[in-house]
Amino acid sequence: MKDGVDAGSSHLFQPRAAYRYLTSTGAERPGGPGKNYTLASGVIVTFYESKIDENRSEKVFLDAGKNPPAGVVVNYYLKDKPEDDVTLSFLDANGGEIRCFSSNADSDGPKVPADAGVNRFVWDMRYPPATKVEGDSSTDKSLDGPVSAPGVYKVRISTNGYSAVQSFEIRKDPRVPATQQDLEAQFDLLLKIRDKLSETQQAVNTIRTLKGQLAGWKERPGAPASVLDSADALEGKLATIEEELIQPRGSAPLDRVNFPTRLNVKIASLTAVVASADWVPTRQSYDVYNDVSGRIGVQLGRLQQVMDEDVSAFNNLVQDLGIPAVAP
């Protein structure tokens, strides 16, 4: 319907300016069948929740209005249903990629619609999430990346040989007195927290991968005593570091009540504090970040030393003994 748009070809429309604002309406918990209730601005409101797809759900309020989509709304027209994947890449002002979403069913994150005609995708303005540790729920609620600071950004669409770029603006909530510098400082600290959490969780994943391989060596029939002893010693060193980074006995959220929290939860919990309001981080937030990240750095240094020395020594032992890679 827009002048200058050729219905015979695909088209990416320029997104309207998006406002970043806090959208929490009370305790975040999944809606069940039938009526659900939540607290919004001191009032109890009623809603039904229906599932759109495996990643998205929609709330239909019975006694309250519905807000516009919370994010950057990207509309695009596809002449035909594309044979290739459709990708939407969100870029910063310098052209650096923030996130890329795809219509591919195997891709992470919400899927990009790829139907003939007009499609709509809503970006929540967030940077990529932190690394996850499979089987651990202690940090699941703190993995989200930070919301982009106010500024000019770009979106790029690519499919079937068609590519286009449009710029758009993310604006601060006009009711918020924080300055641009305040919100950029908040974003910078939240990004550091996410990166430190990712570094911590990746180290845990590495440790558990190594421990799994060592367990396989210990179960091999006829493994020499020297290999078993070396595997036990290496496994012990890895377990000691792991227990400083993550609570191995914790698998459910309430386990934090029963077992001491470790460094990954301590750094992850800081996200909720810094992101609780559109405001410059407090001095105490920086102090906590510097303290916890320093303690994480000590453990990561210990892990690197174990990797360089003990893991290498174990590999050399196995090679010197000429143990076959596959044993019946």
GROMACS .gro file of C-alpha atoms in nm:
model
  328
    1MET     CA    1   0.000   0.000   0.000
    2LYS     CA    2   0.303   0.227   0.031
    3ASP     CA    3   0.404   0.443  -0.264
    4GLY     CA    4   0.721   0.321  -0.428
    5VAL     CA    5   0.681  -0.039  -0.314
    6ASP     CA    6   0.680  -0.285  -0.602
    7ALA     CA    7   0.445  -0.575  -0.526
    8GLY     CA    8   0.640  -0.779  -0.776
    9SER     CA    9   0.949  -0.799  -0.555
   10SER     CA   10   1.037  -0.842  -0.189
   11HIS     CA   11   1.064  -0.535   0.032
   12LEU     CA   12   1.194  -0.451   0.380
   13PHE     CA   13   1.004  -0.164   0.541
   14GLN     CA   14   1.179   0.084   0.768
   15PRO     CA   15   1.090   0.004   1.131
   16ARG     CA   16   0.936   0.274   1.344
   17ALA     CA   17   1.128   0.404   1.643
   18ALA     CA   18   1.103   0.165   1.939
   19TYR     CA   19   1.096   0.261   2.306
   20ARG     CA   20   1.280   0.060   2.569
   21TYR     CA   21   1.073   0.032   2.884
   22LEU     CA   22   1.029  -0.210   3.171
   23THR     CA   23   0.736  -0.441   3.097
   24SER     CA   24   0.714  -0.662   3.405
   25THR     CA   25   0.356  -0.721   3.516
   26GLY     CA   26   0.426  -0.917   3.831
   27ALA     CA   27   0.560  -1.263   3.902
   28GLU     CA   28   0.670  -1.426   3.576
   29ARG     CA   29   0.527  -1.777   3.565
   30PRO     CA   30   0.378  -1.978   3.278
   31GLY     CA   31   0.005  -1.946   3.230
   32GLY     CA   32  -0.206  -2.258   3.269
   33PRO     CA   33  -0.529  -2.367   3.103
   34GLY     CA   34  -0.829  -2.144   3.163
   35LYS     CA   35  -0.813  -1.810   3.340
   36ASN     CA   36  -0.487  -1.676   3.483
   37TYR     CA   37  -0.423  -1.376   3.704
   38THR     CA   38  -0.134  -1.134   3.745
   39LEU     CA   39  -0.057  -0.807   3.918
   40ALA     CA   40  -0.024  -0.496   3.699
   41SER     CA   41   0.026  -0.152   3.854
   42GLY     CA   42  -0.138  -0.265   4.177
   43VAL     CA   43  -0.443  -0.418   4.006
   44ILE     CA   44  -0.521  -0.786   3.957
   45VAL     CA   45  -0.590  -0.856   3.588
   46THR     CA   46  -0.721  -1.172   3.420
   47PHE     CA   47  -0.591  -1.333   3.103
   48TYR     CA   48  -0.591  -1.643   2.889
   49GLU     CA   49  -0.257  -1.761   2.752
   50SER     CA   50  -0.233  -1.952   2.426
   51LYS     CA   51   0.074  -2.094   2.257
   52ILE     CA   52   0.166  -1.955   1.914
   53ASP     CA   53   0.457  -2.191   1.854
   54GLU     CA   54   0.725  -2.369   2.058
   55ASN     CA   55   0.898  -2.038   2.141
   56ARG     CA   56   0.612  -1.791   2.168
   57SER     CA   57   0.286  -1.751   2.355
   58GLU     CA   58   0.020  -1.480   2.357
   59LYS     CA   59  -0.176  -1.336   2.648
   60VAL     CA   60  -0.535  -1.223   2.588
   61PHE     CA   61  -0.644  -0.992   2.871
   62LEU     CA   62  -1.010  -1.000   2.973
   63ASP     CA   63  -1.015  -0.684   3.186
   64ALA     CA   64  -0.710  -0.488   3.073
   65GLY     CA   65  -0.572  -0.337   2.754
   66LYS     CA   66  -0.292  -0.484   2.548
   67ASN     CA   67   0.036  -0.302   2.504
   68PRO     CA   68   0.206  -0.275   2.164
   69PRO     CA   69   0.477  -0.534   2.102
   70ALA     CA   70   0.767  -0.477   2.341
   71GLY     CA   71   1.051  -0.437   2.095
   72VAL     CA   72   1.150  -0.337   1.743
   73VAL     CA   73   0.873  -0.432   1.497
   74VAL     CA   74   1.015  -0.535   1.159
   75ASN     CA   75   0.771  -0.570   0.869
   76TYR     CA   76   0.878  -0.715   0.536
   77TYR     CA   77   0.705  -0.829   0.218
   78LEU     CA   78   0.802  -1.149   0.036
   79LYS     CA   79   0.670  -1.192  -0.314
   80ASP     CA   80   0.678  -1.572  -0.287
   81LYS     CA   81   0.746  -1.820  -0.013
   82PRO     CA   82   1.126  -1.845  -0.029
   83GLU     CA   83   1.304  -2.172  -0.094
   84ASP     CA   84   1.603  -2.060   0.114
   85ASP     CA   85   1.610  -1.950   0.477
   86VAL     CA   86   1.515  -1.595   0.565
   87THR     CA   87   1.759  -1.424   0.804
   88LEU     CA   88   1.719  -1.099   0.994
   89SER     CA   89   2.041  -0.951   1.132
   90PHE     CA   90   2.034  -0.663   1.379
   91LEU     CA   91   2.338  -0.437   1.365
   92ASP     CA   92   2.480  -0.157   1.577
   93ALA     CA   93   2.556   0.189   1.437
   94ASN     CA   94   2.898   0.071   1.316
   95GLY     CA   95   2.756  -0.229   1.130
   96GLY     CA   96   2.862  -0.486   1.391
   97GLU     CA   97   2.619  -0.776   1.421
   98ILE     CA   98   2.427  -0.796   1.748
   99ARG     CA   99   2.202  -1.093   1.676
  100CYS     CA  100   2.092  -1.293   1.375
  101PHE     CA  101   1.761  -1.480   1.356
  102SER     CA  102   1.658  -1.733   1.093
  103SER     CA  103   1.353  -1.913   0.962
  104ASN     CA  104   1.551  -2.237   0.988
  105ALA     CA  105   1.372  -2.471   1.227
  106ASP     CA  106   1.702  -2.575   1.387
  107SER     CA  107   1.820  -2.221   1.465
  108ASP     CA  108   1.824  -2.082   1.820
  109GLY     CA  109   1.581  -1.817   1.936
  110PRO     CA  110   1.246  -1.714   1.789
  111LYS     CA  111   1.194  -1.816   1.427
  112VAL     CA  112   1.167  -1.562   1.147
  113PRO     CA  113   0.835  -1.588   0.958
  114ALA     CA  114   0.886  -1.678   0.592
  115ASP     CA  115   0.546  -1.674   0.423
  116ALA     CA  116   0.443  -1.516   0.096
  117GLY     CA  117   0.306  -1.168   0.162
  118VAL     CA  118   0.366  -0.939   0.459
  119ASN     CA  119   0.552  -1.084   0.758
  120ARG     CA  120   0.629  -0.939   1.099
  121PHE     CA  121   0.912  -1.010   1.342
  122VAL     CA  122   0.962  -0.844   1.681
  123TRP     CA  123   1.315  -0.810   1.819
  124ASP     CA  124   1.323  -0.770   2.196
  125MET     CA  125   1.626  -0.537   2.163
  126ARG     CA  126   1.841  -0.778   2.363
  127TYR     CA  127   2.195  -0.895   2.296
  128PRO     CA  128   2.260  -1.273   2.287
  129PRO     CA  129   2.213  -1.466   2.614
  130ALA     CA  130   2.490  -1.606   2.832
  131THR     CA  131   2.613  -1.963   2.795
  132LYS     CA  132   2.391  -2.228   2.954
  133VAL     CA  133   2.497  -2.526   3.162
  134GLU     CA  134   2.277  -2.819   3.064
  135GLY     CA  135   2.090  -2.974   3.354
  136ASP     CA  136   2.143  -2.673   3.584
  137SER     CA  137   1.853  -2.437   3.650
  138SER     CA  138   2.019  -2.212   3.908
  139THR     CA  139   2.099  -1.941   3.650
  140ASP     CA  140   1.828  -2.004   3.388
  141LYS     CA  141   1.641  -1.685   3.478
  142SER     CA  142   1.957  -1.473   3.445
  143LEU     CA  143   2.087  -1.574   3.102
  144ASP     CA  144   1.923  -1.297   2.898
  145GLY     CA  145   2.156  -1.052   2.729
  146PRO     CA  146   2.119  -0.680   2.809
  147VAL     CA  147   1.870  -0.453   2.634
  148SER     CA  148   2.037  -0.228   2.379
  149ALA     CA  149   2.110   0.128   2.486
  150PRO     CA  150   1.923   0.410   2.309
  151GLY     CA  151   2.070   0.491   1.970
  152VAL     CA  152   2.057   0.422   1.597
  153TYR     CA  153   2.063   0.061   1.477
  154LYS     CA  154   2.010  -0.131   1.152
  155VAL     CA  155   1.828  -0.444   1.038
  156ARG     CA  156   1.932  -0.651   0.737
  157ILE     CA  157   1.719  -0.911   0.560
  158SER     CA  158   1.863  -1.181   0.335
  159THR     CA  159   1.680  -1.447   0.136
  160ASN     CA  160   1.674  -1.593  -0.215
  161GLY     CA  161   1.933  -1.348  -0.340
  162TYR     CA  162   1.741  -1.051  -0.197
  163SER     CA  163   1.915  -0.835   0.063
  164ALA     CA  164   1.820  -0.498   0.207
  165VAL     CA  165   1.910  -0.281   0.506
  166GLN     CA  166   1.699  -0.031   0.699
  167SER     CA  167   1.797   0.189   0.992
  168PHE     CA  168   1.584   0.254   1.299
  169GLU     CA  169   1.608   0.420   1.637
  170ILE     CA  170   1.578   0.282   1.987
  171ARG     CA  171   1.465   0.554   2.226
  172LYS     CA  172   1.459   0.570   2.603
  173ASP     CA  173   1.136   0.583   2.796
  174PRO     CA  174   1.050   0.957   2.800
  175ARG     CA  175   0.940   0.926   3.163
  176VAL     CA  176   1.290   0.817   3.269
  177PRO     CA  177   1.524   1.098   3.386
  178ALA     CA  178   1.840   0.894   3.326
  179THR     CA  179   2.081   1.038   3.070
  180GLN     CA  180   2.221   0.867   2.763
  181GLN     CA  181   2.551   0.827   2.950
  182ASP     CA  182   2.368   0.663   3.243
  183LEU     CA  183   2.201   0.406   3.020
  184GLU     CA  184   2.521   0.335   2.828
  185ALA     CA  185   2.703   0.275   3.159
  186GLN     CA  186   2.424   0.037   3.263
  187PHE     CA  187   2.445  -0.148   2.931
  188ASP     CA  188   2.826  -0.175   2.952
  189LEU     CA  189   2.814  -0.329   3.300
  190LEU     CA  190   2.534  -0.571   3.207
  191LEU     CA  191   2.735  -0.683   2.905
  192LYS     CA  192   3.039  -0.743   3.126
  193ILE     CA  193   2.827  -0.948   3.367
  194ARG     CA  194   2.688  -1.156   3.081
  195ASP     CA  195   3.035  -1.217   2.939
  196LYS     CA  196   3.176  -1.315   3.279
  197LEU     CA  197   2.881  -1.550   3.337
  198SER     CA  198   2.937  -1.706   2.994
  199GLU     CA  199   3.305  -1.751   3.071
  200THR     CA  200   3.219  -1.919   3.400
  201GLN     CA  201   2.953  -2.149   3.255
  202GLN     CA  202   3.174  -2.244   2.960
  203ALA     CA  203   3.445  -2.344   3.206
  204VAL     CA  204   3.192  -2.567   3.385
  205ASN     CA  205   3.093  -2.725   3.053
  206THR     CA  206   3.460  -2.787   2.973
  207ILE     CA  207   3.521  -2.947   3.313
  208ARG     CA  208   3.220  -3.176   3.277
  209THR     CA  209   3.327  -3.279   2.928
  210LEU     CA  210   3.673  -3.367   3.058
  211LYS     CA  211   3.529  -3.558   3.354
  212GLY     CA  212   3.306  -3.754   3.118
  213GLN     CA  213   3.605  -3.855   2.908
  214LEU     CA  214   3.802  -3.953   3.219
  215ALA     CA  215   3.512  -4.168   3.336
  216GLY     CA  216   3.527  -4.348   3.004
  217TRP     CA  217   3.896  -4.423   3.052
  218LYS     CA  218   3.833  -4.552   3.404
  219GLU     CA  219   3.570  -4.794   3.272
  220ARG     CA  220   3.794  -4.941   3.001
  221PRO     CA  221   3.868  -5.309   3.062
  222GLY     CA  222   4.230  -5.377   3.139
  223ALA     CA  223   4.329  -5.011   3.180
  224PRO     CA  224   4.674  -4.992   3.349
  225ALA     CA  225   4.685  -4.883   3.715
  226SER     CA  226   4.897  -4.580   3.621
  227VAL     CA  227   4.619  -4.455   3.390
  228LEU     CA  228   4.350  -4.512   3.655
  229ASP     CA  229   4.552  -4.331   3.921
  230SER     CA  230   4.626  -4.041   3.687
  231ALA     CA  231   4.258  -4.018   3.588
  232ASP     CA  232   4.150  -4.013   3.955
  233ALA     CA  233   4.398  -3.737   4.040
  234LEU     CA  234   4.297  -3.526   3.739
  235GLU     CA  235   3.928  -3.578   3.810
  236GLY     CA  236   3.980  -3.462   4.169
  237LYS     CA  237   4.147  -3.140   4.060
  238LEU     CA  238   3.871  -3.067   3.811
  239ALA     CA  239   3.600  -3.137   4.071
  240THR     CA  240   3.760  -2.895   4.316
  241ILE     CA  241   3.749  -2.613   4.061
  242GLU     CA  242   3.398  -2.707   3.948
  243GLU     CA  243   3.263  -2.686   4.303
  244GLU     CA  244   3.389  -2.328   4.331
  245LEU     CA  245   3.224  -2.226   4.003
  246ILE     CA  246   2.889  -2.406   4.037
  247GLN     CA  247   2.690  -2.593   4.301
  248PRO     CA  248   2.700  -2.953   4.165
  249ARG     CA  249   2.424  -3.065   4.402
  250GLY     CA  250   2.184  -2.799   4.280
  251SER     CA  251   1.950  -2.889   3.994
  252ALA     CA  252   1.630  -2.705   4.093
  253PRO     CA  253   1.579  -2.336   4.185
  254LEU     CA  254   1.492  -2.411   4.550
  255ASP     CA  255   1.819  -2.600   4.593
  256ARG     CA  256   1.974  -2.257   4.654
  257VAL     CA  257   1.802  -2.271   4.994
  258ASN     CA  258   1.964  -2.602   5.085
  259PHE     CA  259   2.312  -2.567   4.938
  260PRO     CA  260   2.557  -2.271   4.930
  261THR     CA  261   2.549  -2.069   4.608
  262ARG     CA  262   2.866  -2.062   4.403
  263LEU     CA  263   3.032  -1.806   4.180
  264ASN     CA  264   2.812  -1.854   3.871
  265VAL     CA  265   2.497  -1.772   4.069
  266LYS     CA  266   2.665  -1.482   4.246
  267ILE     CA  267   2.763  -1.315   3.918
  268ALA     CA  268   2.431  -1.403   3.750
  269SER     CA  269   2.225  -1.258   4.037
  270LEU     CA  270   2.389  -0.921   3.982
  271THR     CA  271   2.208  -0.891   3.648
  272ALA     CA  272   1.868  -0.846   3.815
  273VAL     CA  273   2.007  -0.574   4.042
  274VAL     CA  274   2.166  -0.366   3.767
  275ALA     CA  275   1.871  -0.412   3.528
  276SER     CA  276   1.600  -0.345   3.788
  277ALA     CA  277   1.560   0.017   3.675
  278ASP     CA  278   1.666   0.243   3.389
  279TRP     CA  279   1.944   0.408   3.583
  280VAL     CA  280   2.319   0.426   3.617
  281PRO     CA  281   2.461   0.131   3.817
  282THR     CA  282   2.537   0.194   4.181
  283ARG     CA  283   2.892   0.194   4.315
  284GLN     CA  284   2.811  -0.121   4.511
  285SER     CA  285   2.717  -0.301   4.186
  286TYR     CA  286   3.062  -0.229   4.046
  287ASP     CA  287   3.221  -0.340   4.374
  288VAL     CA  288   3.035  -0.673   4.370
  289TYR     CA  289   3.118  -0.728   4.003
  290ASN     CA  290   3.488  -0.662   4.059
  291ASP     CA  291   3.497  -0.889   4.366
  292VAL     CA  292   3.312  -1.186   4.214
  293SER     CA  293   3.478  -1.161   3.873
  294GLY     CA  294   3.818  -1.153   4.045
  295ARG     CA  295   3.734  -1.473   4.233
  296ILE     CA  296   3.612  -1.631   3.910
  297GLY     CA  297   3.939  -1.531   3.746
  298VAL     CA  298   4.134  -1.723   4.011
  299GLN     CA  299   3.941  -2.042   3.936
  300LEU     CA  300   3.971  -1.997   3.559
  301GLY     CA  301   4.344  -1.955   3.603
  302ARG     CA  302   4.357  -2.280   3.803
  303LEU     CA  303   4.159  -2.456   3.530
  304GLN     CA  304   4.396  -2.331   3.261
  305GLN     CA  305   4.692  -2.458   3.461
  306VAL     CA  306   4.528  -2.802   3.495
  307MET     CA  307   4.461  -2.803   3.121
  308ASP     CA  308   4.818  -2.706   3.037
  309GLU     CA  309   4.989  -2.940   3.282
  310ASP     CA  310   4.771  -3.224   3.410
  311VAL     CA  311   4.559  -3.287   3.100
  312SER     CA  312   4.869  -3.278   2.883
  313ALA     CA  313   5.049  -3.518   3.121
  314PHE     CA  314   4.754  -3.760   3.109
  315ASN     CA  315   4.749  -3.754   2.729
  316ASN     CA  316   5.123  -3.814   2.716
  317LEU     CA  317   5.087  -4.110   2.955
  318VAL     CA  318   4.822  -4.272   2.736
  319GLN     CA  319   5.032  -4.219   2.423
  320ASP     CA  320   5.348  -4.358   2.587
  321LEU     CA  321   5.162  -4.674   2.692
  322GLY     CA  322   5.030  -4.722   2.340
  323ILE     CA  323   4.672  -4.784   2.456
  324PRO     CA  324   4.443  -4.829   2.153
  325ALA     CA  325   4.182  -4.559   2.092
  326VAL     CA  326   3.903  -4.818   2.076
  327ALA     CA  327   3.891  -5.111   2.317
  328PRO     CA  328   3.638  -5.399   2.314
   0.00000   0.00000   0.00000
